[in-house]
């Protein structure tokens, strides 16, 4: 469908943004891969919201969301190592509060509820980017982001607006 809109000049590839949460993030990656391989369209953008971890952590890049799936792939990690993937998956990876499975705004209830809340926290963060931006800190690598040991504030638009963060790993702290 997307390819048909582009081929009929009803949509511009550089204005296409595929957004997926959890398993949907990998589906967006697969759609992006298909646009590239089948239709030679690579100008689209993908936003992965805490891509699913179980069953995907050890998969090859061709079977999960990956930077080669689009021109600009950004990923928000909120429950890495549990329900989400912890390792970098995009050109730009935002580790929200370290990307770990327990987010600060989630209630301390039973484990499943807590982990589900942290996983879904990516949706809340993404919604917060509509019309706004976050202060993020560039990190040396994903281990630094998980530890929260990143310095140097870089303000850039993340999420819904066309992102302008240079490629890399970032720590995104919330209050």
mmCIF file of C-alpha atoms in Angstrom:
data_model
loop_
_atom_site.group_PDB
_atom_site.id
_atom_site.type_symbol
_atom_site.label_atom_id
_atom_site.label_comp_id
_atom_site.label_asym_id
_atom_site.label_seq_id
_atom_site.Cartn_x
_atom_site.Cartn_y
_atom_site.Cartn_z
ATOM 1 C CA UNK A 1 0.000 0.000 0.000
ATOM 2 C CA UNK A 2 2.755 2.467 0.966
ATOM 3 C CA UNK A 3 4.727 1.647 -2.169
ATOM 4 C CA UNK A 4 1.638 2.136 -4.340
ATOM 5 C CA UNK A 5 1.028 5.582 -2.848
ATOM 6 C CA UNK A 6 4.632 6.558 -3.584
ATOM 7 C CA UNK A 7 4.658 5.044 -7.073
ATOM 8 C CA UNK A 8 1.459 6.955 -7.921
ATOM 9 C CA UNK A 9 3.015 10.173 -6.523
ATOM 10 C CA UNK A 10 0.377 10.377 -3.786
ATOM 11 C CA UNK A 11 3.015 10.260 -1.041
ATOM 12 C CA UNK A 12 6.632 11.321 -0.744
ATOM 13 C CA UNK A 13 8.964 8.635 0.656
ATOM 14 C CA UNK A 14 10.879 11.135 2.823
ATOM 15 C CA UNK A 15 7.626 12.044 4.608
ATOM 16 C CA UNK A 16 6.709 8.461 5.457
ATOM 17 C CA UNK A 17 7.188 7.467 9.069
ATOM 18 C CA UNK A 18 6.518 3.923 10.237
ATOM 19 C CA UNK A 19 5.912 3.699 13.994
ATOM 20 C CA UNK A 20 5.670 0.404 15.827
ATOM 21 C CA UNK A 21 5.432 -0.658 19.467
ATOM 22 C CA UNK A 22 6.875 -3.957 20.757
ATOM 23 C CA UNK A 23 6.298 -6.601 18.062
ATOM 24 C CA UNK A 24 4.989 -3.773 15.871
ATOM 25 C CA UNK A 25 8.473 -2.216 15.882
ATOM 26 C CA UNK A 26 9.843 -5.342 14.206
ATOM 27 C CA UNK A 27 6.862 -5.330 11.807
ATOM 28 C CA UNK A 28 7.725 -1.717 10.902
ATOM 29 C CA UNK A 29 11.300 -2.855 10.278
ATOM 30 C CA UNK A 30 10.071 -5.675 8.051
ATOM 31 C CA UNK A 31 7.853 -3.224 6.126
ATOM 32 C CA UNK A 32 10.846 -0.901 5.726
ATOM 33 C CA UNK A 33 13.008 -3.776 4.526
ATOM 34 C CA UNK A 34 10.330 -4.695 1.970
ATOM 35 C CA UNK A 35 10.101 -1.108 0.692
ATOM 36 C CA UNK A 36 13.853 -1.131 0.133
ATOM 37 C CA UNK A 37 14.266 -4.602 -1.360
ATOM 38 C CA UNK A 38 11.128 -4.799 -3.482
ATOM 39 C CA UNK A 39 10.537 -1.173 -4.464
ATOM 40 C CA UNK A 40 13.980 0.450 -4.000
ATOM 41 C CA UNK A 41 12.446 3.047 -1.649
ATOM 42 C CA UNK A 42 14.775 3.966 1.228
ATOM 43 C CA UNK A 43 13.819 7.503 2.223
ATOM 44 C CA UNK A 44 11.318 6.455 4.900
ATOM 45 C CA UNK A 45 11.781 6.817 8.627
ATOM 46 C CA UNK A 46 11.064 4.244 11.350
ATOM 47 C CA UNK A 47 10.400 4.803 15.044
ATOM 48 C CA UNK A 48 10.600 1.699 17.220
ATOM 49 C CA UNK A 49 8.905 1.951 20.607
ATOM 50 C CA UNK A 50 10.562 -0.581 22.926
ATOM 51 C CA UNK A 51 10.953 -3.334 20.292
ATOM 52 C CA UNK A 52 9.993 -6.765 21.636
ATOM 53 C CA UNK A 53 12.879 -8.612 23.260
ATOM 54 C CA UNK A 54 11.650 -12.177 23.891
ATOM 55 C CA UNK A 55 12.397 -14.221 20.808
ATOM 56 C CA UNK A 56 14.279 -11.368 19.128
ATOM 57 C CA UNK A 57 17.303 -10.740 21.371
ATOM 58 C CA UNK A 58 19.420 -13.324 19.608
ATOM 59 C CA UNK A 59 17.936 -13.025 16.115
ATOM 60 C CA UNK A 60 20.045 -11.854 13.201
ATOM 61 C CA UNK A 61 19.647 -8.269 12.007
ATOM 62 C CA UNK A 62 17.594 -9.447 9.044
ATOM 63 C CA UNK A 63 14.885 -10.779 11.381
ATOM 64 C CA UNK A 64 14.393 -7.740 13.633
ATOM 65 C CA UNK A 65 14.375 -3.939 13.547
ATOM 66 C CA UNK A 66 17.723 -2.726 12.273
ATOM 67 C CA UNK A 67 19.289 0.543 11.004
ATOM 68 C CA UNK A 68 19.311 -0.783 7.440
ATOM 69 C CA UNK A 69 15.476 -0.860 7.428
ATOM 70 C CA UNK A 70 15.160 2.861 6.664
ATOM 71 C CA UNK A 71 16.935 6.156 6.092
ATOM 72 C CA UNK A 72 16.551 7.081 9.762
ATOM 73 C CA UNK A 73 15.695 4.485 12.396
ATOM 74 C CA UNK A 74 15.208 5.686 15.965
ATOM 75 C CA UNK A 75 14.416 3.473 18.934
ATOM 76 C CA UNK A 76 13.092 4.188 22.431
ATOM 77 C CA UNK A 77 14.159 1.566 25.000
ATOM 78 C CA UNK A 78 12.047 1.364 28.185
ATOM 79 C CA UNK A 79 12.163 -2.281 29.324
ATOM 80 C CA UNK A 80 15.384 -3.629 27.834
ATOM 81 C CA UNK A 81 16.426 -7.111 28.815
ATOM 82 C CA UNK A 82 12.909 -8.140 29.783
ATOM 83 C CA UNK A 83 10.010 -7.282 27.447
ATOM 84 C CA UNK A 84 12.138 -5.073 25.184
ATOM 85 C CA UNK A 85 15.500 -5.370 23.444
ATOM 86 C CA UNK A 86 18.374 -3.829 25.392
ATOM 87 C CA UNK A 87 20.961 -3.551 22.604
ATOM 88 C CA UNK A 88 21.033 -0.749 20.017
ATOM 89 C CA UNK A 89 18.640 -1.306 17.113
ATOM 90 C CA UNK A 90 18.642 1.987 15.207
ATOM 91 C CA UNK A 91 20.719 4.857 13.921
ATOM 92 C CA UNK A 92 19.667 6.615 17.117
ATOM 93 C CA UNK A 93 18.791 4.755 20.323
ATOM 94 C CA UNK A 94 17.230 6.538 23.304
ATOM 95 C CA UNK A 95 17.576 4.733 26.634
ATOM 96 C CA UNK A 96 14.746 6.186 28.706
ATOM 97 C CA UNK A 97 15.930 6.269 32.330
ATOM 98 C CA UNK A 98 18.575 3.752 31.308
ATOM 99 C CA UNK A 99 16.148 1.648 29.256
ATOM 100 C CA UNK A 100 15.795 -0.817 32.118
ATOM 101 C CA UNK A 101 12.613 -2.745 32.906
ATOM 102 C CA UNK A 102 11.504 -0.612 35.856
ATOM 103 C CA UNK A 103 10.450 2.908 34.897
ATOM 104 C CA UNK A 104 10.002 5.499 37.686
ATOM 105 C CA UNK A 105 6.341 6.318 36.980
ATOM 106 C CA UNK A 106 5.242 2.676 37.123
ATOM 107 C CA UNK A 107 3.466 1.414 40.252
ATOM 108 C CA UNK A 108 5.124 -1.177 42.451
ATOM 109 C CA UNK A 109 2.536 -3.859 41.973
ATOM 110 C CA UNK A 110 2.917 -7.437 40.904
ATOM 111 C CA UNK A 111 5.842 -8.073 38.553
ATOM 112 C CA UNK A 112 3.796 -8.534 35.386
ATOM 113 C CA UNK A 113 1.978 -5.223 35.875
ATOM 114 C CA UNK A 114 5.217 -3.403 36.664
ATOM 115 C CA UNK A 115 7.033 -4.808 33.632
ATOM 116 C CA UNK A 116 4.074 -4.186 31.348
ATOM 117 C CA UNK A 117 3.885 -0.580 32.560
ATOM 118 C CA UNK A 118 7.592 -0.085 31.850
ATOM 119 C CA UNK A 119 7.212 -1.609 28.377
ATOM 120 C CA UNK A 120 4.252 0.657 27.592
ATOM 121 C CA UNK A 121 6.110 3.683 28.970
ATOM 122 C CA UNK A 122 7.622 4.019 25.481
ATOM 123 C CA UNK A 123 4.166 5.038 24.217
ATOM 124 C CA UNK A 124 3.923 7.767 26.858
ATOM 125 C CA UNK A 125 7.369 9.104 25.968
ATOM 126 C CA UNK A 126 6.562 9.099 22.243
ATOM 127 C CA UNK A 127 3.264 10.914 22.856
ATOM 128 C CA UNK A 128 5.241 13.506 24.814
ATOM 129 C CA UNK A 129 7.350 14.246 21.745
ATOM 130 C CA UNK A 130 4.370 15.519 19.768
ATOM 131 C CA UNK A 131 4.981 19.232 19.626
ATOM 132 C CA UNK A 132 7.904 19.027 22.046
ATOM 133 C CA UNK A 133 11.390 17.750 22.544
ATOM 134 C CA UNK A 134 13.508 16.148 25.240
ATOM 135 C CA UNK A 135 16.968 16.972 26.517
ATOM 136 C CA UNK A 136 19.069 13.901 25.860
ATOM 137 C CA UNK A 137 22.659 13.119 26.769
ATOM 138 C CA UNK A 138 24.951 11.554 24.197
ATOM 139 C CA UNK A 139 26.609 8.372 25.444
ATOM 140 C CA UNK A 140 29.765 6.508 24.570
ATOM 141 C CA UNK A 141 27.830 3.247 24.105
ATOM 142 C CA UNK A 142 24.716 1.384 25.244
ATOM 143 C CA UNK A 143 26.400 0.228 28.484
ATOM 144 C CA UNK A 144 26.950 3.871 29.468
ATOM 145 C CA UNK A 145 23.322 4.652 28.624
ATOM 146 C CA UNK A 146 22.018 1.778 30.761
ATOM 147 C CA UNK A 147 24.235 2.920 33.643
ATOM 148 C CA UNK A 148 23.115 6.529 33.154
ATOM 149 C CA UNK A 149 26.748 7.640 33.029
ATOM 150 C CA UNK A 150 26.514 9.964 30.046
ATOM 151 C CA UNK A 151 27.416 13.620 30.043
ATOM 152 C CA UNK A 152 26.974 16.547 27.740
ATOM 153 C CA UNK A 153 23.458 17.687 27.054
ATOM 154 C CA UNK A 154 22.310 17.696 23.476
ATOM 155 C CA UNK A 155 18.876 19.111 22.751
ATOM 156 C CA UNK A 156 17.265 17.634 19.728
ATOM 157 C CA UNK A 157 13.792 16.798 18.549
ATOM 158 C CA UNK A 158 13.012 13.177 19.168
ATOM 159 C CA UNK A 159 10.057 11.053 18.149
ATOM 160 C CA UNK A 160 7.098 12.486 16.282
ATOM 161 C CA UNK A 161 8.825 15.555 14.875
ATOM 162 C CA UNK A 162 11.507 14.924 12.317
ATOM 163 C CA UNK A 163 14.398 13.994 14.536
ATOM 164 C CA UNK A 164 17.657 15.834 14.239
ATOM 165 C CA UNK A 165 19.808 13.889 16.678
ATOM 166 C CA UNK A 166 23.081 12.699 15.165
ATOM 167 C CA UNK A 167 23.510 8.936 15.016
ATOM 168 C CA UNK A 168 24.423 7.367 18.326
ATOM 169 C CA UNK A 169 23.222 6.270 21.727
ATOM 170 C CA UNK A 170 21.500 8.686 24.118
ATOM 171 C CA UNK A 171 20.282 8.734 27.708
ATOM 172 C CA UNK A 172 16.826 10.280 28.096
ATOM 173 C CA UNK A 173 15.925 10.999 31.710
ATOM 174 C CA UNK A 174 12.392 11.734 32.875
ATOM 175 C CA UNK A 175 11.084 13.086 36.148
#
